[in-house]
XYZ file of C-alpha atoms in Angstrom:
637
model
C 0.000 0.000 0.000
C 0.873 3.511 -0.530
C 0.385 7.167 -1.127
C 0.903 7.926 -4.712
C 1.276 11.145 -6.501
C 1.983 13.285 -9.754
C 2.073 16.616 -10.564
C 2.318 18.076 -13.718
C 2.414 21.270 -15.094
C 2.363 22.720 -18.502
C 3.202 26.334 -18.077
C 6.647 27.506 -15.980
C 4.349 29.534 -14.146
C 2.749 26.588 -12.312
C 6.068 24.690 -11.842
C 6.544 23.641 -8.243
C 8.852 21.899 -6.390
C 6.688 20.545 -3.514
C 2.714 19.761 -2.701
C 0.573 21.552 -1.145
C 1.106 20.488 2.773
C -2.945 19.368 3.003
C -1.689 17.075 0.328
C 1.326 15.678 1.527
C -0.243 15.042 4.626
C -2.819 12.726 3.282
C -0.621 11.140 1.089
C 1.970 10.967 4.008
C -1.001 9.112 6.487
C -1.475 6.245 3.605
C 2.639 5.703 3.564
C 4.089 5.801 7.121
C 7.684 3.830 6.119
C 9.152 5.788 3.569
C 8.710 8.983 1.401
C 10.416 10.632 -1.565
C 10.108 13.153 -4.369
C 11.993 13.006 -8.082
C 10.994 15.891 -10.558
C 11.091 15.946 -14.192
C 11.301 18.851 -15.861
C 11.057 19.450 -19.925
C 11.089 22.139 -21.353
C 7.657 22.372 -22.054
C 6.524 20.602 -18.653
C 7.127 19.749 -15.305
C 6.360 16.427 -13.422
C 6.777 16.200 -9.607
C 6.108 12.479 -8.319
C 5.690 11.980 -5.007
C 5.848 8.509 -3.446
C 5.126 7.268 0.375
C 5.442 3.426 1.429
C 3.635 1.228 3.779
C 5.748 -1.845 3.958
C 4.019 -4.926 3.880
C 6.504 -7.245 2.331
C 10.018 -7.893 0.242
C 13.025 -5.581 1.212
C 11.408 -1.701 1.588
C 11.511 -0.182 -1.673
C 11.051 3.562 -1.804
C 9.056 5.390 -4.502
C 9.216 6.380 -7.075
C 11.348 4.086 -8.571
C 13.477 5.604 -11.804
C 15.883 3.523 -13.845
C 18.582 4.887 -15.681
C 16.789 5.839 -18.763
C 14.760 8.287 -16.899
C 11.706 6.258 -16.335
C 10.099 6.827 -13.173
C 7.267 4.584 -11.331
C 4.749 4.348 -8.810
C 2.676 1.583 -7.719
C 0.528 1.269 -5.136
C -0.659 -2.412 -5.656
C 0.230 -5.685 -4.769
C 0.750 -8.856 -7.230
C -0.952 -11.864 -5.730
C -0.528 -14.186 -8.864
C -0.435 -13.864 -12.866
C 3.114 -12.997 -13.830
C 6.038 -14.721 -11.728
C 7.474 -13.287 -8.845
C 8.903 -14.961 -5.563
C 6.714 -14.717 -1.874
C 10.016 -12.421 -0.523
C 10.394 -10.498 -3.467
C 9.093 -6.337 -3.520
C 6.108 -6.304 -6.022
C 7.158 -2.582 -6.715
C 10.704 -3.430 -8.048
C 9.305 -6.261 -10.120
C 6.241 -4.560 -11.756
C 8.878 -1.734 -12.716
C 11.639 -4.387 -14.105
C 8.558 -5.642 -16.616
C 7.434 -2.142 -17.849
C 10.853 -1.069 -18.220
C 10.996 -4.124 -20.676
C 8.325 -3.519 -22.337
C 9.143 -2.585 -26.065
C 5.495 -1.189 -26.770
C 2.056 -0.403 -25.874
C 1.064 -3.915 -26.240
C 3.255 -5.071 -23.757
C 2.188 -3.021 -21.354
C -1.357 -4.060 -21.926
C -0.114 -7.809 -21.676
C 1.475 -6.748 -18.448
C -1.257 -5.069 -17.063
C -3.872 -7.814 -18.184
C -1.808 -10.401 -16.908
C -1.491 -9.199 -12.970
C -3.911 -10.203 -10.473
C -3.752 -8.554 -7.216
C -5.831 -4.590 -6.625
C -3.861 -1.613 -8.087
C -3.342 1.557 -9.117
C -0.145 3.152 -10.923
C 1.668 5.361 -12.715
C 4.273 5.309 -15.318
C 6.348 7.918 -16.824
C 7.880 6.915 -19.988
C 10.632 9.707 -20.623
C 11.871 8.688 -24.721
C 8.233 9.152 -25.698
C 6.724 11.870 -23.286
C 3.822 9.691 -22.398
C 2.180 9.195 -18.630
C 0.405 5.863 -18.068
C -2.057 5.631 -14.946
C -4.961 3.344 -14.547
C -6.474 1.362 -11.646
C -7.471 -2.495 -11.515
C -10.531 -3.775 -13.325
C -12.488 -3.384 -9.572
C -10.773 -0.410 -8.299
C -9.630 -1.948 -5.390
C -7.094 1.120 -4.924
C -8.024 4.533 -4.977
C -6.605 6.917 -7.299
C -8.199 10.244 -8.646
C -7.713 12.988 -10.931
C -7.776 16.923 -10.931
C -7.934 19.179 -13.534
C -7.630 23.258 -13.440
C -6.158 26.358 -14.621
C -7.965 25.303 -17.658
C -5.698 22.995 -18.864
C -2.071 24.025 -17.376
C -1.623 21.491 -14.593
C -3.215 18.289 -13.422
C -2.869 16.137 -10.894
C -2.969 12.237 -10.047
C -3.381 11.105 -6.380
C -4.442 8.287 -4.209
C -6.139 10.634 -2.228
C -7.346 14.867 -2.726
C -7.773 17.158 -0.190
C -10.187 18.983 1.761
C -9.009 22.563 0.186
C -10.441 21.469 -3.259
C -12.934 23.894 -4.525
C -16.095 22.699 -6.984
C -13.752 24.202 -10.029
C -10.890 21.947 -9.036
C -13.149 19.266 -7.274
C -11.006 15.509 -6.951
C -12.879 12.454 -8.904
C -11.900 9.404 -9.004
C -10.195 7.787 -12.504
C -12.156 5.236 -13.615
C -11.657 2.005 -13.647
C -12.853 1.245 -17.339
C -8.984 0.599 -18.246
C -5.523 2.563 -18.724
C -4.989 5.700 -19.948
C -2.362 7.589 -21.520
C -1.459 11.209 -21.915
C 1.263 12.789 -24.184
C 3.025 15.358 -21.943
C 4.752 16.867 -24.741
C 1.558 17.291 -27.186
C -0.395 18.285 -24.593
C 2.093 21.368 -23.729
C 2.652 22.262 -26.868
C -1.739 22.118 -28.098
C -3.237 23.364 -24.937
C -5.142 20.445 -24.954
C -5.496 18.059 -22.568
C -6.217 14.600 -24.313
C -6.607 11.243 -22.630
C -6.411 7.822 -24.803
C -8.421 5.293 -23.047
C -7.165 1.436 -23.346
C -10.420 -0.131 -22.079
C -11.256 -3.656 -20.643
C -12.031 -5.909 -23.052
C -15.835 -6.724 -22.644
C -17.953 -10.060 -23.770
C -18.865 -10.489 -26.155
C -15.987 -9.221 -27.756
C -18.432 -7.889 -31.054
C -19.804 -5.431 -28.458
C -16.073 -3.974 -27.298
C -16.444 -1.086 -29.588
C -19.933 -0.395 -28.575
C -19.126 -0.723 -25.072
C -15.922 1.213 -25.744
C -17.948 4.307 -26.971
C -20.238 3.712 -23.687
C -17.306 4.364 -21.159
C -16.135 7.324 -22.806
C -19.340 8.950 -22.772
C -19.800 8.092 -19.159
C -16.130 9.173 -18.483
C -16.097 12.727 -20.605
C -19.565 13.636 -18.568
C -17.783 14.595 -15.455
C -14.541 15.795 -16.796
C -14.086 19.947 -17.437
C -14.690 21.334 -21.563
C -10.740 21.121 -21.919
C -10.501 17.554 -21.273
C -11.275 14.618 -23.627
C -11.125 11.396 -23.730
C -10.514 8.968 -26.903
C -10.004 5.498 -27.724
C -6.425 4.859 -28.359
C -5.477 4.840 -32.785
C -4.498 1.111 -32.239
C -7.992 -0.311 -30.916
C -5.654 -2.098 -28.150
C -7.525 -3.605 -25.039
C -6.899 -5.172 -21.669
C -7.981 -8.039 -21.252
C -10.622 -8.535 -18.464
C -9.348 -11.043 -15.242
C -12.320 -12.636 -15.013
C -14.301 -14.849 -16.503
C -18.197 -13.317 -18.083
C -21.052 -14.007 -15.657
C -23.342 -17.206 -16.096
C -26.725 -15.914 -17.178
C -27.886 -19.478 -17.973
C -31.478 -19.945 -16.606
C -33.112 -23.603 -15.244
C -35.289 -25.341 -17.138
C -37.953 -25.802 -15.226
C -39.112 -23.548 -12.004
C -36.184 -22.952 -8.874
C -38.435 -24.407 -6.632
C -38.793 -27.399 -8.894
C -35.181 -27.070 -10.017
C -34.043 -26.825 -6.374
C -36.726 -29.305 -4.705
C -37.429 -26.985 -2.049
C -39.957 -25.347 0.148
C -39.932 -21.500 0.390
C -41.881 -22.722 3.651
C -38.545 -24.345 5.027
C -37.409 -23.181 8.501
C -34.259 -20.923 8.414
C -32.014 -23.512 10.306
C -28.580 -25.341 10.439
C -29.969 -28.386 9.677
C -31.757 -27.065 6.540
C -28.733 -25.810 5.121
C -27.091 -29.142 6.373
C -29.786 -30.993 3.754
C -28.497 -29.043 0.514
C -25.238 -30.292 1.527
C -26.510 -33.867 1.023
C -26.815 -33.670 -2.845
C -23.611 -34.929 -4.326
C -22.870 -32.042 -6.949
C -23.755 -28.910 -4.187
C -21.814 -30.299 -1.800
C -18.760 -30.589 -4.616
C -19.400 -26.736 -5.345
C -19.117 -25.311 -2.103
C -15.885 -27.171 -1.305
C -14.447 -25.400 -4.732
C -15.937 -22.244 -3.452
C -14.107 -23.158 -0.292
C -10.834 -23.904 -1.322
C -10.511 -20.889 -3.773
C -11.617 -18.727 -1.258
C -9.115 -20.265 1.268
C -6.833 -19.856 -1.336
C -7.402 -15.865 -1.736
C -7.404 -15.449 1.910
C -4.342 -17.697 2.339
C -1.963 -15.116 -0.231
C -3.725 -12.038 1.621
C -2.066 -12.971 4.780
C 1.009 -14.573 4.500
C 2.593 -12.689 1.682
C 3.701 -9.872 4.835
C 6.756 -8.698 5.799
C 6.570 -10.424 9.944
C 9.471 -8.964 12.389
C 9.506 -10.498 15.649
C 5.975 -9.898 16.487
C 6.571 -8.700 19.654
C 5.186 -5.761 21.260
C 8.362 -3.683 23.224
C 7.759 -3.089 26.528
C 4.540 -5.185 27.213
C 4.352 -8.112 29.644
C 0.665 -9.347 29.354
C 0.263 -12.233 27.288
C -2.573 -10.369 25.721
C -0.239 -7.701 24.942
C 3.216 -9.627 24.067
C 2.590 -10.532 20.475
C 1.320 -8.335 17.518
C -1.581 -9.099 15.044
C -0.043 -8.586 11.988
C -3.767 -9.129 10.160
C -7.470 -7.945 11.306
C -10.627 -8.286 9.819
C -13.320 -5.658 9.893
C -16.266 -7.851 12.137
C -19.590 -7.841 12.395
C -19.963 -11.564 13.555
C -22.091 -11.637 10.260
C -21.458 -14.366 7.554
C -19.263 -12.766 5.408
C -16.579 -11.635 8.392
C -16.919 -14.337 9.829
C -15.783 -17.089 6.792
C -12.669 -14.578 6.421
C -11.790 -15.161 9.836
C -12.253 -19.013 9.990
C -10.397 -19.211 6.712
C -7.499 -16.357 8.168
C -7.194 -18.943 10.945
C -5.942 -21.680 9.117
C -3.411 -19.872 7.160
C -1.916 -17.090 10.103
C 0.712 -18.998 12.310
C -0.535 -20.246 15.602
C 1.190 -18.159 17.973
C -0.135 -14.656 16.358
C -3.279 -13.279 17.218
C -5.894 -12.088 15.100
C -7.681 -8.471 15.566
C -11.453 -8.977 15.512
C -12.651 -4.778 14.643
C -15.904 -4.461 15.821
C -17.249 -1.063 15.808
C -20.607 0.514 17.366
C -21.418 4.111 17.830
C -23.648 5.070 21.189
C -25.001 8.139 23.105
C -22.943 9.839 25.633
C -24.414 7.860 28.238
C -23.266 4.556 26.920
C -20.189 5.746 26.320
C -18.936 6.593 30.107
C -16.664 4.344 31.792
C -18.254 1.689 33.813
C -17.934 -0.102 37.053
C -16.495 -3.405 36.241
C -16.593 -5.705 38.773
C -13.714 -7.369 37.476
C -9.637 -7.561 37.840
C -7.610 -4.741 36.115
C -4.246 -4.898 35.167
C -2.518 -1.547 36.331
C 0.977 -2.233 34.612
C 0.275 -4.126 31.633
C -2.669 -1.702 29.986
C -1.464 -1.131 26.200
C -1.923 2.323 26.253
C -3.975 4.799 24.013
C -1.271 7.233 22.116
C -3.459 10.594 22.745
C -5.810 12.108 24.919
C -7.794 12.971 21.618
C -9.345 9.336 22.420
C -9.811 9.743 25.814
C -14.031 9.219 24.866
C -13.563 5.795 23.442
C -13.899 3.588 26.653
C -15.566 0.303 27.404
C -19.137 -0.208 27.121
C -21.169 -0.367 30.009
C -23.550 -3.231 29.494
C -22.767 -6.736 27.868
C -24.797 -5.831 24.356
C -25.827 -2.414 24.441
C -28.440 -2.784 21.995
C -25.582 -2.647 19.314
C -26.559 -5.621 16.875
C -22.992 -6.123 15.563
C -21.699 -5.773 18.933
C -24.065 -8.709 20.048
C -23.817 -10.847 16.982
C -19.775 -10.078 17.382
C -19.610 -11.348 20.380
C -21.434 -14.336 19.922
C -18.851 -14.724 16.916
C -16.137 -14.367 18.661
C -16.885 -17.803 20.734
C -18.085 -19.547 17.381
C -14.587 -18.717 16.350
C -12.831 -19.473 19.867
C -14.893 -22.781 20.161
C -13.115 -23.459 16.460
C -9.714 -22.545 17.401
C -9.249 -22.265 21.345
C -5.869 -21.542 21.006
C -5.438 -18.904 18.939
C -5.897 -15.308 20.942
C -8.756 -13.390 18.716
C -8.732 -9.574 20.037
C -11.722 -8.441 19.789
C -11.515 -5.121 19.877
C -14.707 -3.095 20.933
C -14.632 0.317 18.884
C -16.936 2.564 20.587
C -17.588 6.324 19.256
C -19.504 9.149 20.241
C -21.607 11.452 18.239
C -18.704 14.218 19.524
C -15.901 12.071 18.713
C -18.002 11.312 15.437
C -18.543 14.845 14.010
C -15.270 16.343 15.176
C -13.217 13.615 13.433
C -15.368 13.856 10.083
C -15.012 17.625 10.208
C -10.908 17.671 10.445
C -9.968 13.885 9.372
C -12.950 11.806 7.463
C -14.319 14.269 5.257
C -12.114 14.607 2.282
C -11.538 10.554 2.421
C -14.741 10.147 1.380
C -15.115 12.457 -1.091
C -15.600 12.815 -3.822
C -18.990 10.759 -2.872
C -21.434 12.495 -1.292
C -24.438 11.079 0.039
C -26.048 10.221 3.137
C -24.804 6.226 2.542
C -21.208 7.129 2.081
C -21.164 9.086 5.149
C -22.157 6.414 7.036
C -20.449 3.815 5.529
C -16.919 5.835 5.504
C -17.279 7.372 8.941
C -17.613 3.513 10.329
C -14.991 2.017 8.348
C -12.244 4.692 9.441
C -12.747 4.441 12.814
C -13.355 0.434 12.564
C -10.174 0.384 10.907
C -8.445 3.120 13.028
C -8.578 0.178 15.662
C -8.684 2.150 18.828
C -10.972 0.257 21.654
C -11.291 -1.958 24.202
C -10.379 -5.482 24.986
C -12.674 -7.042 27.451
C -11.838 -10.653 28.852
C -13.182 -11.806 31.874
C -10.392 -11.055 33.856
C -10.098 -7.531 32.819
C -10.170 -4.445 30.380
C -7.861 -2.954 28.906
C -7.376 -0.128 26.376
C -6.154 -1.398 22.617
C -4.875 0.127 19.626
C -4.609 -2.836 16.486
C -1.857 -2.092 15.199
C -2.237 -5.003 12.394
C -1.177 -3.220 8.686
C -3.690 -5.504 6.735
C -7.288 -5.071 7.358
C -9.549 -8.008 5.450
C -13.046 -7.215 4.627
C -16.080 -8.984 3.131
C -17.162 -6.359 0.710
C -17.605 -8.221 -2.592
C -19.909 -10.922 -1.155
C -23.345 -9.447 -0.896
C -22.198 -8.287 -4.646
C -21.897 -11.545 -6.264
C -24.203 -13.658 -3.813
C -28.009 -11.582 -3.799
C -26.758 -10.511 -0.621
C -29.015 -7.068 -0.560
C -32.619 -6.564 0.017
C -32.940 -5.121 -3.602
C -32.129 -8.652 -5.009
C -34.828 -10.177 -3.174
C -37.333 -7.733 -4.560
C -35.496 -7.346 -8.245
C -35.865 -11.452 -7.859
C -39.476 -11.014 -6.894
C -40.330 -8.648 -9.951
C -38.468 -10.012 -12.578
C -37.216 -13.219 -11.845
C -34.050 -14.900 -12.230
C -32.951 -13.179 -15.915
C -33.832 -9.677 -13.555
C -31.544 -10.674 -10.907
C -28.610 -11.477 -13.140
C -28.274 -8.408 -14.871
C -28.248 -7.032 -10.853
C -25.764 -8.967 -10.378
C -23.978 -8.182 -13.436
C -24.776 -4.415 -12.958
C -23.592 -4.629 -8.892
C -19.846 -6.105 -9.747
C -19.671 -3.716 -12.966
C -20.294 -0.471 -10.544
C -18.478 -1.667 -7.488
C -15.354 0.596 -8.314
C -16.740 3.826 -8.112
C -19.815 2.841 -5.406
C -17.468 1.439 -2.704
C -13.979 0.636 -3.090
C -12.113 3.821 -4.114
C -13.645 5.333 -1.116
C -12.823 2.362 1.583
C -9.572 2.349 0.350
C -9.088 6.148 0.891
C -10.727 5.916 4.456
C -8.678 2.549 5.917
C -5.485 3.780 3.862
C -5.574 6.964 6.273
C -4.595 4.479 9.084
C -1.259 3.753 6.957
C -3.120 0.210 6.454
C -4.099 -2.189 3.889
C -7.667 -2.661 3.328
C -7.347 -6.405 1.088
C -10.686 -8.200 -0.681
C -10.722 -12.098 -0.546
C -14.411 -12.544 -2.041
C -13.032 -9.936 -4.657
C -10.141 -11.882 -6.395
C -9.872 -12.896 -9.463
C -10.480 -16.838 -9.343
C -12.779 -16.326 -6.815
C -14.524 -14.340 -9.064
C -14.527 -16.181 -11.981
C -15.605 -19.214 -9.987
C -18.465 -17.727 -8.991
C -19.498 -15.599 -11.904
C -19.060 -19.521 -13.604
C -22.019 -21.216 -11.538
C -25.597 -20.484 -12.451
C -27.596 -17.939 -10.595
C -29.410 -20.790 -8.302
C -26.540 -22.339 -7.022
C -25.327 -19.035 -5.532
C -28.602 -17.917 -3.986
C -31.945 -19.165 -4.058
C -34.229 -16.148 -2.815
C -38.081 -18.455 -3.180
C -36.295 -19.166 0.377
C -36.616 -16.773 3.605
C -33.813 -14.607 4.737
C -31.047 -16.320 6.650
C -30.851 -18.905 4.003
C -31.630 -17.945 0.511
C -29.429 -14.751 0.414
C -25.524 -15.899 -0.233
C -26.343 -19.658 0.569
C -23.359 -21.049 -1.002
C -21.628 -18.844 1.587
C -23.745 -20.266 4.140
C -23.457 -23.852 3.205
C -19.581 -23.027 3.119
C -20.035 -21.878 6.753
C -21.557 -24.820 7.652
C -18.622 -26.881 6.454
C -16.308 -25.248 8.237
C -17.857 -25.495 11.414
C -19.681 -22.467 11.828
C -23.113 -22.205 13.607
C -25.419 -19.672 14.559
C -23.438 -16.833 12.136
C -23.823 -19.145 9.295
C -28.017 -18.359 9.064
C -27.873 -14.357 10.230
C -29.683 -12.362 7.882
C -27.774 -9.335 6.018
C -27.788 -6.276 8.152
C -26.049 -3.432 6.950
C -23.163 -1.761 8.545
C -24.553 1.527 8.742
C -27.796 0.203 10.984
C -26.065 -2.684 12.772
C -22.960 -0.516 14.018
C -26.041 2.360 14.864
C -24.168 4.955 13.173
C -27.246 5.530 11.125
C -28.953 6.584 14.373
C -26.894 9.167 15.563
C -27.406 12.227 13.435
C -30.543 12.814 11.676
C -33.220 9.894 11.080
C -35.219 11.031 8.205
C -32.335 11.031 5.434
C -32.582 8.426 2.757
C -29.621 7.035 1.783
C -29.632 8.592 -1.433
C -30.060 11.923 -0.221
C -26.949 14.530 -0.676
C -24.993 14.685 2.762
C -24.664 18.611 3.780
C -22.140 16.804 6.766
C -20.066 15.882 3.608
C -20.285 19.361 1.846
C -18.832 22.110 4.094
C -14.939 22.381 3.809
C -13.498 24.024 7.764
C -10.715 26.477 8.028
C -9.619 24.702 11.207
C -8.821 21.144 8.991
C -4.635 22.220 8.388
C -4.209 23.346 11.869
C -5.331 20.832 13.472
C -3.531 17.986 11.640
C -0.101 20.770 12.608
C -1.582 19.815 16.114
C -1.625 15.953 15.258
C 1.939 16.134 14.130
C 2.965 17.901 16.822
């Protein structure tokens, strides 16, 4: 993971030799381990890259990487499988040895089409003039674009700033392919024209079509100056995955499946799909790719000697190098089951479980219960000082209940492993002052009512600052694990939402396809680019098991029906292949929990105003403060 940058600017008046400091701060937050800055100036433009590491694994590589020809790259990605590379090796240095390889446009398409793993990059190509930049088919890493001064200077970031205005607003490149730029064409025209090497799409008659359709979509939100063309050569990437199964059953589901929507929602109904020969044979696939995506998400990590300095508490002596954002819900808790059989024994694994509550809630309690007053992992600012241990054993926080009772699913699975679950409690203060100076711009450029919610809860989920409660003691926690592991993805490709049920109920199965389809097609620029941005702040690295590429494919291979089957009730039909998964690997209760989301089971959806829609245009999103710079100058401090 890391902060990535580029400046450029076309006329000497706008030449710079740093970012703005709002800028460098942000970028500075993603990429904790290492920073550095290499300008190239032309005589007819000026490029200022700006790179800042998070080390996860290899030997630390700071960016941007040049090579003696002038090239210079950043990457802020990581290479899970697709081209070869070795488990030690620095995915930066190796992406960079291939493109600097690379004779011509097509083999940096090859390249590009061949990685799987998220990313985002860029790639100046000094000989020819030309920047590269483009993100991963799903957007799995943020990067966005600004243009102003009406065509003398752009920008490329992982993440914009709160200072932009709505003449200079951030959005985020799409992720419809890579595009190119010619620095030197541009400088000398005055215009600013981007050449678009798309996905390739299925079926590959409609690629031109569909081609057309993403620039269209693409030149809507850019200013007059900019435009966007296919590139001369008709050159495309080609897509990681494989096209979604529309096929539809013969005869009815319920016929097809040979069972009652009437059916109770239980662990022994799920246990009776698992009795037919060819189900049973799917979900252990769906299991063992899955493990499989998990299994490179966690290991491929650069582990010191995972201990904690200065701690003597066992629950304190070693480090989680990996959490997972938990809900005790079905799709966090598969990632953990499956994290636990690939993270080595002796390491714990952070269980983030975050739930936002009145004032009242939020007090310190009475515990009846042993403290440890030399051992407490302590809290690095008094800025926190509000997020203390709940007061009651549920607090009327549904993923606070349902985590708990996930946590001893998990500990009844593996006893001796130490899960930390870490209680994340927030206030509505806490809450508004940290959107105001720290959330805001992370979520932007989205705006609505949903994305506040959603982002607010993620950073401080992921911020990992909360509570340990065992029942000897509690103690104050910060995680302090760099690689976060979410489910996002799963309600995607699985029906998981309450819209599939009713697009399922009003057109059928050929209706909830093209959901489907339409749900994984829009997941870049609905979700991902802005989770990245919001755990990146952390200087962590959110990473998407149900969202790699063979898991992908697999499922976008099976029919519809053997995914979900929504003629049954909620706790089963929804993302049963997930469920009957769960069930196989031991899980119980979590395995039949309904879909709740995040925003109304962490209660964050509660604590402002209740008669928004999620739709609706946040005004806590819109207003930019004064006091934002200052008070990070106070952070550094």
């Amino acid at each position: 993971m890391c902060g990535i940058c580029c400046s450029v600017s076309f006329s000497v008046e706008h030449f710079s030799k740093d970012l703005e400091e709002d800028l460098l701060y942000s970028l500075n937050r993603r990429g904790p381990d290492s920073g550095k800055q290499v300008l190239k100036s032309d005589v007819n433009y000026q490029c200022l890259f700006s790179g800042h590491v998070l080390h996860l694994r290899g030997v630390l590589t700071a960016q941007p990487v040049e090579d003696e020809r002038g090239n210079v790259f950043l990457w802020n990605g990581e290479v899970f499988s697709g081209i070869k590379f070795e488990a030690e090796e620095n995915d930066t240095q190796i992406m960079f040895n291939y493109l600097s390889s690379c004779m011509n446009e097509s083999d940096i398409l090859s390249l590009f089409s061949e990685v799987q793993g998220p990313w985002s990059f860029i790639y100046y190509q000094a000989s020819t003039h030309y920047l590269w930049f483009g993100r991963d088919f799903f957007g799995r890493r943020s990067l966005l674009w600004q243009f102003s001064n009406l065509g003398k200077s752009f920008c490329l970031s992982s993440v914009g700033t709160q200072k932009s205005t709505v003449a200079n607003q951030w959005q985020e490149v799409p992720a419809s392919g890579i595009f190119r730029i010619d620095l030197k064409s541009t400088a000398i025209s005055g215009c600013v024209i981007l050449k678009l090497y798309p996905w390739k799409c299925f079926p590959k008659e409609n690629v031109l079509d569909e081609c057309v359709n993403s620039l269209s979509r693409i030149s809507a939100d850019l200013p007059a100056f900019v435009s966007v063309i296919p590139n001369e050569a008709k050159l495309y990437l080609e897509k990681p995955v494989v096209p979604l199964n529309m096929m539809l059953p013969q005869a009815s589901l319920e016929t097809h499946c040979r069972y009652s929507s009437s059916i109770p929602p239980t662990r022994e109904t799920l246990q009776i799909f698992l009795t037919d020969g060819h189900m049973k044979k799917v979900v252990q696939q769906f299991i063992d790719i899955l493990s499989l995506a998990v299994k490179r998400r966690v290991l491929y990590l650069h582990r010191d000697e995972n201990l904690v300095p200065n701690e003597v508490s066992k629950i304190c002596t070693r480090k989680a190098n990996v959490a997972v954002l938990f809900s005790g819900g079905i799709d966090s808790m598969v990632i953990a089951t499956l994290a636990d059989r690939h993270i080595p024994l002796d390491e714990p694994i952070d269980l983030l479980n975050v739930a936002f509550m009145s004032e009242a809630k939020i007090s310190p309690a009475n515990f009846n219960k042993k403290r440890s007053k030399q051992n407490n992992c302590k809290i690095p600012s008094e800025e926190f000082s509000n997020n203390v241990a709940a007061d009651s054993p549920d607090d009327n926080i549904p993923d606070r209940v349902t985590g708990r009772a996930g946590l001893k699913e998990l500990q009844a699975i593996n006893p001796s492993r130490i899960w930390n679950f870490v209680e994340i409690n927030v206030s509505l203060e806490e809450l508004q002052k940290l959107r105001r100076t720290q959330i805001c711009h992370l979520i932007q450029p989205l705006d609505t009512v949903l994305d506040d919610s959603i982002g607010c809860a993620v950073w401080f989920a992921s911020r990992g600052i909360g509570w340990l409660v065992t029942q000897d003691e509690v103690k104050s926690y910060q995680s302090r694990a760099k690689v976060i592991l979410t489910g996002i993805g799963a309600d995607e490709q699985l029906a998981g939402y309450s819209r599939h049920r009713i697009c399922f109920q009003t057109l059928g199965l050929e209706g909830l396809n093209k959901e489907i389809a339409m749900e994984l097609g829009r997941i870049s620029f609905r979700n991902l680019g802005r989770d990245d941005r919001v755990i990146a702040d952390h200087g962590k690295e959110a990473r998407f098991p149900f969202l790699d590429e063979n898991v992908v494919s697999f499922l976008n291979s099976l029919p519809v029906w053997e995914k979900a089957n929504l003629t049954l009730p909620r706790g089963i039909g929804e993302k049963l292949i997930l469920r009957l998964a769960a069930v196989e690997l031991g899980l119980t209760a979590s395995a039949l929990l309904p879909k709740r989301a995040m925003q109304f089971g962490s209660r964050i959806a509660k604590m402002e105003k209740n008669n928004e829609k999620a739709s609706d245009k946040c005004g806590r999103l819109q207003t930019i403060f004064s006091e934002n710079l200052s008070f990070k100058k106070e952070i550094k401090s």
